[in-house]
Each structure stands twice: as C-alpha cells, then as structure tokens.
Amino acid sequence: MGCCNSRTKKALKIGCGITAILLIILLIVAITLYFTILKPKSPEVTTQSVTLETVRLEPFPAFHLNITIGLILTIHNRNYGSFKYDSSRAYVTYRGDPAAEAPIEADTIPARADHDLSTTVLIDSDGFSKNPNFLGDLFSGCLNFTSSTALHGKVTVWKVLKLKARTVSTCDISVFIKFQNATSVCKSKIKF
C-alpha cells in the first residue's frame, strides 16, 4: 500500500508539473500574440482628395468670405478587429479660432480594411476674420486651417474581446485662393 501511495504522489507531481509548464507556454503564446498581432494599432489616415468646391468673397458692403471644401479621407484599420464608431463632428479652426464644423455619421470599419470618409465643410469667415493674421494670409493667397475629429467607439477582436476606443485625427489644410485648390496632411492615433 505504501508503494502505491508513493506512485500516486509521483504521478500527481508529474501531472502538476506538466500542467504548470503548459499554462506557462499558453501564457507566453497569449502575451506574444497580443504584442505582435492583437496589440491595437493606430489607423492610417490618408487624404484621397481635397477639393476647393467654392470660394465666395464679398468685400462690400461688409467683408464676407465663404469657402466650401470637399474632403475624402481613407482610414486603413490595421487591427485584427473591427472598429465601430458613433456619430461625431469634425471641427475646423483657423489659427485657433473656430471656422467650421461638419457632421460625421456612425459607421464600422472592418478588420484590416480601408474605409472612405467623405464630408463637405463650409468655412465662414465670420468666426475668424478678426484674427490679426487673417488679412496678411488672405493677401498672400493661402489660408491654413486645422481640422480635428475624435471618433468614439469599440474595437471588437474575434467577436470576443471588446475594447472601448477613441481615434483622434488632425489634418492641416492649406487653401490656395488664387489657384482655387487645397491640400492637406493628416495624422491619426487611437486611444484605449
């Protein structure tokens, strides 16, 4: 009976040792997967087109400038999970002064996919024409704006892991009045 008891203890120790080794291996694999594949990455935002749709300048009786910009951005979701975001707004400023805002409708960006986001922004000079730099920039023929957008939503990985996320995008937009065109450069990052 003592011999059987020592065999049982030895088998139990071996079983516990193998189980512990397997758990450590699974933990290492899970950590490696997270930091190499599943770790949330910032989406890449590229500007497909910035079009200056209209420029309306009324110098008299009171100075007034309206600029309509069409903006198409492509958001590349580099993650292995989809990103579903809520409705939001894009804000445009001129040297820190409010210039415009535009609605952004709720949508989902599938995992490892591209998503086009288009919006039209009507910029009205009433909000920023008193800025001391405005007349100098206007006469130089180039007005520089900054747009910012925060999209709040959830990242879903393999329909199991759901994380609240927020992606913040900023674009520097240059409007060339004389040439009737515009350019932009965008940056984006995701926060969990």
XYZ file of N, CA, C and O in Angstrom:
768
model
N 0.809 -1.180 0.000
C 0.000 0.000 0.000
C 0.863 1.259 0.000
O 0.539 2.222 -0.668
N 1.977 1.254 0.689
C 2.883 2.385 0.718
C 3.506 2.620 -0.640
O 3.761 3.733 -1.032
N 3.764 1.517 -1.377
C 4.351 1.627 -2.716
C 3.373 2.304 -3.673
O 3.752 3.130 -4.482
N 2.102 1.954 -3.558
C 1.065 2.528 -4.431
C 0.881 4.012 -4.126
O 0.660 4.817 -5.013
N 0.968 4.341 -2.834
C 0.808 5.721 -2.413
C 1.942 6.592 -2.954
O 1.719 7.714 -3.362
N 3.176 6.093 -2.967
C 4.300 6.877 -3.472
C 4.208 7.027 -4.993
O 4.585 8.046 -5.538
N 3.669 6.003 -5.686
C 3.471 6.124 -7.141
C 2.421 7.190 -7.450
O 2.553 7.950 -8.399
N 1.364 7.227 -6.657
C 0.298 8.197 -6.856
C 0.831 9.619 -6.636
O 0.538 10.529 -7.407
N 1.640 9.783 -5.592
C 2.217 11.102 -5.326
C 3.164 11.521 -6.443
O 3.178 12.667 -6.856
N 3.957 10.551 -6.929
C 4.897 10.850 -8.013
C 4.139 11.220 -9.293
O 4.483 12.177 -9.977
N 3.073 10.477 -9.610
C 2.267 10.766 -10.804
C 1.569 12.114 -10.659
O 1.457 12.882 -11.622
N 1.110 12.430 -9.448
C 0.462 13.706 -9.197
C 1.448 14.866 -9.381
O 1.111 15.883 -9.987
N 2.684 14.688 -8.887
C 3.714 15.723 -9.065
C 4.047 15.915 -10.541
O 4.180 17.043 -11.011
N 4.161 14.830 -11.292
C 4.449 14.917 -12.727
C 3.292 15.611 -13.447
O 3.498 16.485 -14.285
N 2.072 15.225 -13.097
C 0.882 15.842 -13.716
C 0.810 17.337 -13.424
O 0.517 18.143 -14.311
N 1.082 17.712 -12.180
C 1.074 19.135 -11.812
C 2.197 19.876 -12.523
O 2.006 21.013 -12.979
N 3.351 19.279 -12.646
C 4.479 19.905 -13.341
C 4.170 20.126 -14.808
O 4.429 21.213 -15.353
N 3.593 19.096 -15.464
C 3.233 19.223 -16.882
C 2.152 20.288 -17.062
O 2.219 21.116 -17.978
N 1.166 20.320 -16.185
C 0.107 21.322 -16.256
C 0.677 22.730 -16.091
O 0.312 23.651 -16.828
N 1.589 22.902 -15.144
C 2.206 24.212 -14.920
C 3.005 24.645 -16.149
O 2.932 25.809 -16.567
N 3.756 23.717 -16.741
C 4.537 24.031 -17.948
C 3.609 24.422 -19.091
O 3.864 25.397 -19.803
N 2.512 23.686 -19.278
C 1.549 24.013 -20.336
C 0.909 25.380 -20.109
O 0.734 26.160 -21.057
N 0.566 25.697 -18.855
C -0.012 27.003 -18.558
C 0.989 28.124 -18.839
O 0.618 29.177 -19.377
N 2.244 27.924 -18.503
C 3.273 28.932 -18.778
C 3.438 29.107 -20.282
O 3.529 30.237 -20.779
N 3.453 28.004 -21.039
C 3.569 28.091 -22.503
C 2.369 28.833 -23.088
O 2.524 29.705 -23.946
N 1.154 28.507 -22.620
C -0.048 29.210 -23.097
C 0.003 30.696 -22.772
O -0.370 31.536 -23.594
N 0.487 31.038 -21.588
C 0.609 32.437 -21.201
C 1.617 33.163 -22.089
O 1.358 34.278 -22.554
N 2.738 32.541 -22.371
C 3.756 33.135 -23.242
C 3.202 33.328 -24.654
O 3.393 34.376 -25.273
N 2.477 32.331 -25.164
C 1.877 32.436 -26.501
C 0.847 33.569 -26.525
O 0.804 34.365 -27.463
N 0.016 33.669 -25.487
C -1.004 34.721 -25.436
C -0.354 36.107 -25.386
O -0.784 37.027 -26.093
N 0.681 36.268 -24.582
C 1.369 37.556 -24.493
C 2.036 37.890 -25.817
O 1.967 39.024 -26.304
N 2.669 36.890 -26.447
C 3.317 37.112 -27.743
C 2.291 37.504 -28.800
O 2.524 38.432 -29.589
N 1.152 36.805 -28.830
C 0.090 37.152 -29.783
C -0.397 38.582 -29.559
O -0.599 39.335 -30.509
N -0.580 38.952 -28.308
C -1.073 40.298 -28.027
C -0.101 41.355 -28.535
O -0.492 42.308 -29.187
N 1.186 41.189 -28.224
C 2.149 42.227 -28.587
C 2.560 42.198 -30.060
O 3.108 43.167 -30.562
N 2.290 41.112 -30.766
C 2.667 41.072 -32.184
C 1.478 41.229 -33.123
O 1.578 41.912 -34.137
N 0.362 40.614 -32.811
C -0.776 40.617 -33.743
C -1.961 41.406 -33.198
O -2.525 42.251 -33.889
N -2.344 41.148 -31.964
C -3.583 41.716 -31.432
C -3.416 43.094 -30.809
O -4.407 43.753 -30.520
N -2.197 43.549 -30.581
C -1.994 44.851 -29.966
C -2.635 45.932 -30.836
O -2.369 46.018 -32.024
N -3.511 46.758 -30.240
C -4.172 47.796 -31.023
C -3.164 48.757 -31.656
O -2.211 49.185 -31.015
N -3.394 49.052 -32.929
C -2.522 49.944 -33.686
C -3.336 51.147 -34.154
O -4.521 51.041 -34.403
N -2.651 52.268 -34.291
C -3.322 53.466 -34.794
C -3.719 53.265 -36.245
O -2.958 52.696 -37.024
N -4.903 53.721 -36.620
C -5.286 53.633 -38.031
C -4.448 54.591 -38.859
O -3.989 55.614 -38.358
N -4.241 54.238 -40.105
C -3.526 55.124 -41.028
C -4.560 55.951 -41.773
O -5.483 55.416 -42.363
N -4.398 57.257 -41.738
C -5.315 58.154 -42.424
C -4.571 58.781 -43.592
O -3.513 59.367 -43.415
N -5.119 58.600 -44.784
C -4.525 59.226 -45.965
C -5.589 60.076 -46.656
O -6.768 59.733 -46.663
N -5.141 61.167 -47.203
C -6.046 62.058 -47.906
C -6.151 61.610 -49.354
O -5.152 61.553 -50.060
N -7.351 61.254 -49.775
C -7.557 60.879 -51.168
C -7.743 62.116 -52.030
O -7.206 62.206 -53.119
N -8.523 63.057 -51.540
C -8.680 64.306 -52.290
C -9.201 65.401 -51.382
O -9.964 65.168 -50.456
N -8.710 66.590 -51.649
C -9.211 67.804 -51.023
C -9.582 68.713 -52.178
O -8.728 69.061 -52.987
N -10.846 69.018 -52.293
C -11.276 69.858 -53.404
C -11.843 71.153 -52.873
O -12.593 71.170 -51.899
N -11.441 72.213 -53.490
C -11.993 73.513 -53.171
C -13.215 73.669 -54.064
O -13.098 73.898 -55.256
N -14.383 73.493 -53.491
C -15.604 73.491 -54.286
C -16.061 74.902 -54.639
O -16.408 75.168 -55.778
N -16.065 75.793 -53.652
C -16.441 77.177 -53.946
C -15.680 78.136 -53.047
O -15.331 77.804 -51.914
N -15.432 79.328 -53.583
C -14.903 80.442 -52.810
C -15.777 81.633 -53.151
O -15.927 81.980 -54.323
N -16.383 82.210 -52.150
C -17.233 83.378 -52.381
C -16.726 84.518 -51.504
O -16.749 84.424 -50.284
N -16.243 85.558 -52.149
C -15.687 86.711 -51.455
C -16.565 87.915 -51.733
O -16.806 88.260 -52.883
N -17.077 88.525 -50.678
C -17.893 89.727 -50.789
C -17.206 90.831 -49.991
O -17.347 90.897 -48.769
N -16.455 91.722 -50.671
C -15.760 92.767 -49.925
C -16.673 93.910 -49.456
O -16.374 94.579 -48.474
N -17.796 94.139 -50.166
C -18.684 95.251 -49.825
C -20.110 94.754 -49.716
O -20.494 93.830 -50.419
N -20.963 95.273 -48.942
C -20.795 96.391 -48.016
C -20.026 95.984 -46.751
O -19.344 96.781 -46.148
N -20.119 94.724 -46.365
C -19.321 94.219 -45.236
C -18.530 93.020 -45.748
O -19.058 92.191 -46.506
N -17.273 92.938 -45.328
C -16.410 91.851 -45.806
C -16.967 90.510 -45.364
O -17.334 90.320 -44.209
N -17.022 89.572 -46.321
C -17.518 88.221 -46.018
C -16.834 87.225 -46.956
O -16.738 87.467 -48.156
N -16.357 86.114 -46.414
C -15.699 85.067 -47.198
C -16.294 83.722 -46.818
O -16.350 83.365 -45.638
N -16.753 82.973 -47.825
C -17.228 81.601 -47.628
C -16.375 80.674 -48.475
O -16.165 80.936 -49.666
N -15.914 79.588 -47.884
C -15.118 78.587 -48.593
C -15.770 77.232 -48.350
O -16.046 76.876 -47.201
N -16.030 76.498 -49.410
C -16.564 75.136 -49.273
C -15.497 74.160 -49.727
O -15.000 74.250 -50.853
N -15.150 73.235 -48.829
C -14.114 72.236 -49.105
C -14.740 70.851 -49.077
O -15.473 70.507 -48.146
N -14.457 70.065 -50.102
C -14.832 68.654 -50.112
C -13.613 67.840 -49.715
O -12.535 68.014 -50.273
N -13.767 66.979 -48.738
C -12.637 66.228 -48.203
C -12.967 64.743 -48.212
O -14.009 64.336 -47.698
N -12.105 63.940 -48.833
C -12.258 62.481 -48.814
C -10.999 61.889 -48.190
O -9.893 62.071 -48.702
N -11.185 61.212 -47.071
C -10.089 60.548 -46.366
C -10.286 59.050 -46.437
O -11.423 58.562 -46.428
N -9.190 58.309 -46.496
C -9.256 56.857 -46.384
C -8.631 56.470 -45.058
O -7.493 56.849 -44.756
N -9.389 55.739 -44.254
C -8.898 55.260 -42.967
C -8.602 53.773 -43.131
O -9.483 52.993 -43.483
N -7.346 53.394 -42.926
C -6.942 51.989 -43.019
C -6.870 51.424 -41.605
O -6.038 51.837 -40.800
N -7.787 50.497 -41.284
C -7.807 49.850 -39.979
C -6.777 48.722 -40.003
O -6.995 47.681 -40.610
N -5.645 48.911 -39.330
C -4.560 47.925 -39.343
C -4.761 46.828 -38.304
O -3.947 45.924 -38.188
N -5.842 46.892 -37.557
C -6.076 45.951 -36.469
C -6.785 44.684 -36.955
O -7.424 44.673 -37.995
N -6.684 43.633 -36.152
C -7.369 42.376 -36.433
C -8.765 42.360 -35.830
O -9.350 41.315 -35.610
N -9.293 43.537 -35.569
C -10.643 43.668 -35.054
C -11.323 44.850 -35.729
O -10.672 45.800 -36.169
N -12.641 44.793 -35.822
C -13.382 45.893 -36.446
C -13.488 47.048 -35.460
O -13.372 46.876 -34.253
N -13.704 48.246 -35.986
C -13.867 49.447 -35.173
C -15.201 50.072 -35.531
O -15.406 50.527 -36.647
N -16.128 50.031 -34.568
C -17.454 50.612 -34.767
C -17.491 51.921 -33.987
O -17.287 51.935 -32.775
N -17.736 53.034 -34.718
C -17.711 54.333 -34.051
C -19.069 55.017 -34.120
O -19.882 54.762 -34.995
N -19.291 55.903 -33.142
C -20.541 56.652 -33.013
C -20.503 57.904 -33.889
O -19.439 58.309 -34.360
N -21.657 58.520 -34.061
C -21.722 59.795 -34.786
C -20.857 60.821 -34.065
O -20.736 60.804 -32.844
N -20.267 61.701 -34.852
C -19.357 62.690 -34.282
C -19.395 63.958 -35.127
O -20.230 64.086 -36.026
N -18.469 64.857 -34.866
C -18.359 66.088 -35.638
C -16.884 66.353 -35.919
O -16.026 66.045 -35.106
N -16.625 66.931 -37.080
C -15.282 67.396 -37.430
C -15.266 68.900 -37.188
O -16.191 69.608 -37.582
N -14.227 69.375 -36.544
C -14.099 70.800 -36.242
C -12.930 71.376 -37.030
O -11.867 70.760 -37.115
N -13.138 72.545 -37.608
C -12.097 73.225 -38.378
C -11.800 74.549 -37.687
O -12.718 75.289 -37.320
N -10.500 74.820 -37.507
C -10.087 76.079 -36.900
C -9.104 76.799 -37.821
O -8.419 76.171 -38.634
N -9.074 78.111 -37.671
C -8.091 78.937 -38.360
C -7.250 79.599 -37.277
O -7.746 80.433 -36.518
N -6.007 79.184 -37.149
C -5.088 79.726 -36.140
C -5.736 79.746 -34.757
O -5.614 80.706 -34.004
N -6.446 78.671 -34.428
C -7.072 78.530 -33.119
C -8.482 79.067 -33.013
O -9.182 78.775 -32.048
N -8.925 79.861 -33.980
C -10.286 80.402 -33.958
C -11.233 79.446 -34.679
O -10.897 78.938 -35.753
N -12.442 79.210 -34.132
C -13.401 78.324 -34.804
C -13.744 78.832 -36.201
O -13.956 80.026 -36.392
N -13.770 77.910 -37.169
C -14.079 78.285 -38.551
C -15.252 77.503 -39.105
O -16.017 78.025 -39.905
N -15.405 76.230 -38.708
C -16.489 75.405 -39.254
C -16.594 74.114 -38.460
O -15.686 73.745 -37.709
N -17.705 73.432 -38.671
C -17.855 72.063 -38.165
C -18.744 71.300 -39.121
O -19.563 71.888 -39.825
N -18.511 69.983 -39.169
C -19.270 69.137 -40.098
C -19.628 67.827 -39.404
O -18.824 67.298 -38.626
N -20.820 67.287 -39.672
C -21.216 66.023 -39.039
C -20.509 64.823 -39.670
O -20.183 64.824 -40.854
N -20.267 63.800 -38.845
C -19.725 62.521 -39.313
C -20.673 61.445 -38.802
O -20.930 61.351 -37.598
N -21.202 60.651 -39.724
C -22.186 59.635 -39.354
C -21.512 58.378 -38.802
O -20.400 58.040 -39.187
N -22.212 57.695 -37.901
C -21.711 56.460 -37.302
C -21.485 55.403 -38.381
O -22.214 55.360 -39.377
N -20.473 54.571 -38.175
C -20.158 53.530 -39.153
C -19.227 52.502 -38.513
O -18.819 52.654 -37.364
N -18.892 51.469 -39.267
C -17.971 50.421 -38.819
C -16.881 50.236 -39.852
O -17.160 50.165 -41.048
N -15.645 50.146 -39.371
C -14.516 49.854 -40.242
C -14.120 48.406 -39.972
O -13.706 48.073 -38.856
N -14.267 47.509 -40.957
C -13.922 46.103 -40.741
C -12.436 45.920 -40.426
O -11.610 46.791 -40.706
N -12.111 44.768 -39.857
C -10.720 44.448 -39.534
C -9.873 44.431 -40.801
O -10.303 43.946 -41.848
N -8.681 45.020 -40.717
C -7.694 45.024 -41.799
C -8.295 45.530 -43.116
O -8.011 45.004 -44.184
N -9.119 46.562 -43.031
C -9.806 47.067 -44.231
C -9.657 48.577 -44.338
O -9.283 49.260 -43.388
N -9.971 49.086 -45.530
C -9.968 50.518 -45.788
C -11.406 51.029 -45.751
O -12.345 50.322 -46.102
N -11.539 52.269 -45.322
C -12.860 52.884 -45.210
C -12.747 54.330 -45.679
O -11.917 55.084 -45.176
N -13.563 54.700 -46.650
C -13.556 56.076 -47.140
C -14.542 56.912 -46.332
O -15.666 56.486 -46.072
N -14.096 58.078 -45.952
C -14.907 59.006 -45.191
C -14.925 60.317 -45.960
O -13.881 60.897 -46.224
N -16.106 60.735 -46.382
C -16.186 61.987 -47.136
C -17.108 62.964 -46.418
O -18.101 62.572 -45.810
N -16.728 64.216 -46.495
C -17.535 65.253 -45.873
C -17.320 66.563 -46.613
O -16.300 66.747 -47.290
N -18.283 67.430 -46.514
C -18.189 68.769 -47.081
C -18.192 69.751 -45.928
O -19.024 69.655 -45.021
N -17.239 70.671 -45.959
C -17.097 71.631 -44.878
C -17.306 73.038 -45.434
O -16.651 73.426 -46.400
N -18.229 73.780 -44.833
C -18.474 75.165 -45.210
C -17.781 76.054 -44.183
O -18.147 76.073 -43.007
N -16.756 76.748 -44.637
C -15.983 77.628 -43.765
C -16.480 79.048 -43.966
O -16.500 79.557 -45.082
N -16.880 79.673 -42.869
C -17.416 81.034 -42.904
C -16.464 81.940 -42.138
O -16.122 81.670 -40.986
N -16.033 83.017 -42.763
C -15.015 83.895 -42.158
C -15.514 84.679 -40.956
O -14.716 85.289 -40.251
N -16.818 84.664 -40.683
C -17.334 85.436 -39.544
C -16.649 85.058 -38.237
O -16.417 85.907 -37.385
N -16.305 83.794 -38.091
C -15.699 83.331 -36.843
C -14.237 83.680 -36.682
O -13.725 83.702 -35.571
N -13.523 83.964 -37.760
C -12.082 84.179 -37.636
C -11.554 85.398 -38.388
O -10.347 85.652 -38.390
N -12.397 86.178 -39.037
C -11.909 87.314 -39.834
C -11.277 88.418 -38.987
O -10.527 89.237 -39.497
N -11.545 88.412 -37.683
C -10.941 89.418 -36.802
C -9.559 88.983 -36.305
O -8.882 89.731 -35.611
N -9.124 87.772 -36.685
C -7.794 87.296 -36.309
C -6.753 88.225 -36.941
O -6.850 88.538 -38.127
N -5.753 88.679 -36.182
C -4.780 89.635 -36.724
C -3.982 89.113 -37.920
O -3.445 89.911 -38.698
N -3.905 87.801 -38.113
C -3.153 87.230 -39.234
C -3.997 87.053 -40.496
O -3.458 86.737 -41.557
N -5.308 87.230 -40.367
C -6.207 86.885 -41.469
C -5.932 87.680 -42.749
O -5.779 87.106 -43.822
N -5.877 89.003 -42.660
C -5.695 89.811 -43.871
C -4.356 89.528 -44.550
O -4.288 89.423 -45.780
N -3.298 89.363 -43.776
C -1.995 89.028 -44.351
C -2.029 87.702 -45.078
O -1.498 87.565 -46.194
N -2.671 86.696 -44.452
C -2.792 85.377 -45.103
C -3.658 85.456 -46.352
O -3.358 84.837 -47.367
N -4.741 86.226 -46.278
C -5.641 86.357 -47.420
C -4.914 86.997 -48.603
O -5.004 86.521 -49.737
N -4.159 88.055 -48.344
C -3.430 88.722 -49.432
C -2.275 87.873 -49.959
O -1.893 87.991 -51.117
N -1.733 86.993 -49.123
C -0.676 86.086 -49.604
C -1.273 84.995 -50.491
O -0.564 84.320 -51.224
N -2.594 84.795 -50.397
C -3.272 83.813 -51.244
C -3.400 82.435 -50.626
O -3.886 81.513 -51.264
N -2.977 82.273 -49.368
C -3.039 80.949 -48.729
C -3.595 81.079 -47.319
O -3.065 81.830 -46.499
N -4.665 80.332 -47.051
C -5.243 80.266 -45.714
C -5.011 78.862 -45.176
O -5.320 77.872 -45.851
N -4.459 78.776 -43.964
C -4.166 77.474 -43.359
C -5.167 77.176 -42.251
O -5.360 77.980 -41.345
N -5.787 75.994 -42.357
C -6.772 75.552 -41.379
C -6.313 74.238 -40.765
O -5.500 73.516 -41.338
N -6.875 73.927 -39.599
C -6.637 72.638 -38.953
C -7.992 72.012 -38.667
O -8.862 72.663 -38.076
N -8.169 70.762 -39.106
C -9.404 70.048 -38.771
C -9.064 68.977 -37.753
O -7.989 68.379 -37.793
N -9.989 68.743 -36.833
C -9.790 67.689 -35.835
C -11.088 66.920 -35.661
O -12.173 67.496 -35.663
N -10.924 65.623 -35.536
C -12.065 64.730 -35.387
C -11.735 63.674 -34.353
O -10.649 63.091 -34.392
N -12.648 63.428 -33.441
C -12.494 62.339 -32.472
C -13.661 61.383 -32.681
O -14.816 61.783 -32.619
N -13.344 60.130 -32.990
C -14.368 59.104 -33.171
C -14.337 58.170 -31.964
O -13.305 57.551 -31.677
N -15.460 58.062 -31.259
C -15.564 57.198 -30.087
C -16.299 55.927 -30.489
O -17.309 55.989 -31.182
N -15.785 54.769 -30.038
C -16.450 53.521 -30.384
C -15.841 52.333 -29.688
O -15.241 52.456 -28.616
N -15.986 51.157 -30.334
C -15.475 49.906 -29.763
C -14.715 49.128 -30.818
O -15.131 49.057 -31.975
N -13.604 48.540 -30.389
C -12.853 47.620 -31.232
C -13.246 46.215 -30.794
O -13.206 45.898 -29.604
N -13.644 45.377 -31.743
C -14.020 44.004 -31.450
C -13.048 43.068 -32.137
O -12.884 43.127 -33.352
N -12.376 42.214 -31.341
C -11.408 41.253 -31.872
C -11.997 39.860 -31.724
O -12.305 39.428 -30.612
N -12.154 39.175 -32.849
C -12.664 37.799 -32.904
C -14.011 37.638 -32.199
O -14.326 36.594 -31.640
N -14.813 38.676 -32.182
C -16.150 38.684 -31.580
C -16.136 38.327 -30.099
O -17.158 38.010 -29.516
N -14.967 38.380 -29.468
C -14.848 38.028 -28.058
C -14.350 39.212 -27.242
O -14.974 39.627 -26.274
N -13.241 39.772 -27.657
C -12.604 40.866 -26.941
C -13.159 42.191 -27.455
O -13.049 42.500 -28.636
N -13.782 42.968 -26.560
C -14.344 44.268 -26.934
C -13.698 45.342 -26.075
O -13.743 45.273 -24.851
N -13.080 46.313 -26.743
C -12.404 47.402 -26.046
C -12.996 48.731 -26.475
O -13.241 48.950 -27.658
N -13.232 49.619 -25.507
C -13.634 50.972 -25.869
C -12.416 51.658 -26.466
O -11.299 51.502 -25.967
N -12.629 52.394 -27.542
C -11.502 53.054 -28.209
C -11.925 54.419 -28.707
O -13.114 54.697 -28.899
N -10.922 55.249 -28.919
C -11.147 56.578 -29.481
C -10.015 56.852 -30.458
O -8.849 56.696 -30.123
N -10.377 57.201 -31.680
C -9.349 57.586 -32.633
C -9.456 59.085 -32.863
O -10.538 59.626 -33.011
N -8.309 59.730 -32.811
C -8.244 61.180 -32.966
C -7.450 61.481 -34.233
O -6.331 61.005 -34.396
N -8.056 62.248 -35.137
C -7.396 62.613 -36.396
C -7.289 64.127 -36.483
O -8.227 64.839 -36.145
N -6.140 64.595 -36.948
C -5.969 66.018 -37.220
C -5.418 66.173 -38.630
O -4.579 65.378 -39.064
N -5.903 67.163 -39.323
C -5.439 67.450 -40.683
C -5.080 68.928 -40.788
O -5.830 69.783 -40.315
N -3.943 69.195 -41.395
C -3.559 70.568 -41.725
C -3.978 70.808 -43.170
O -3.523 70.104 -44.069
N -4.854 71.778 -43.379
C -5.421 72.059 -44.701
C -4.958 73.436 -45.156
O -5.110 74.418 -44.422
N -4.388 73.494 -46.338
C -3.986 74.766 -46.934
C -4.897 75.058 -48.117
O -5.007 74.239 -49.029
N -5.562 76.206 -48.084
C -6.452 76.632 -49.163
C -5.740 77.740 -49.940
O -5.383 78.772 -49.371
N -5.518 77.489 -51.235
C -4.856 78.452 -52.105
C -5.930 79.188 -52.906
O -6.481 78.640 -53.859
N -6.231 80.395 -52.476
C -7.318 81.176 -53.068
C -7.045 81.456 -54.547
O -7.915 81.253 -55.397
N -5.849 81.889 -54.875
C -5.519 82.287 -56.252
C -5.646 81.112 -57.221
O -6.165 81.248 -58.323
N -5.174 79.939 -56.809
C -5.177 78.769 -57.701
C -6.454 77.935 -57.575
O -6.611 76.936 -58.261
N -7.329 78.323 -56.647
C -8.597 77.630 -56.445
C -8.395 76.138 -56.158
O -9.063 75.272 -56.727
N -7.434 75.819 -55.264
C -7.265 74.420 -54.855
C -6.855 74.361 -53.393
O -6.640 75.384 -52.744
N -6.769 73.150 -52.877
C -6.424 72.950 -51.473
C -5.637 71.660 -51.318
O -5.759 70.744 -52.141
N -4.812 71.587 -50.289
C -4.062 70.370 -49.967
C -4.198 70.101 -48.475
O -4.542 71.003 -47.700
N -3.913 68.859 -48.067
C -3.950 68.563 -46.647
C -2.994 67.434 -46.290
O -2.648 66.605 -47.129
N -2.580 67.429 -45.021
C -1.742 66.378 -44.452
C -2.414 65.975 -43.146
O -2.746 66.818 -42.318
N -2.626 64.647 -42.978
C -3.376 64.169 -41.802
C -2.536 63.230 -40.937
O -1.679 62.517 -41.435
N -2.853 63.240 -39.638
C -2.264 62.324 -38.665
C -3.391 61.747 -37.824
O -4.398 62.411 -37.590
N -3.190 60.512 -37.349
C -4.227 59.884 -36.553
C -3.599 58.984 -35.501
O -2.522 58.427 -35.695
N -4.288 58.854 -34.350
C -3.845 57.901 -33.334
C -5.068 57.361 -32.619
O -6.120 57.991 -32.582
N -4.905 56.162 -32.060
C -6.010 55.513 -31.367
C -5.685 55.410 -29.882
O -4.531 55.197 -29.517
N -6.686 55.623 -29.032
C -6.505 55.553 -27.581
C -7.519 54.568 -27.023
O -8.663 54.538 -27.449
N -7.091 53.777 -26.041
C -7.969 52.796 -25.400
C -8.181 53.133 -23.954
O -7.430 53.798 -23.330
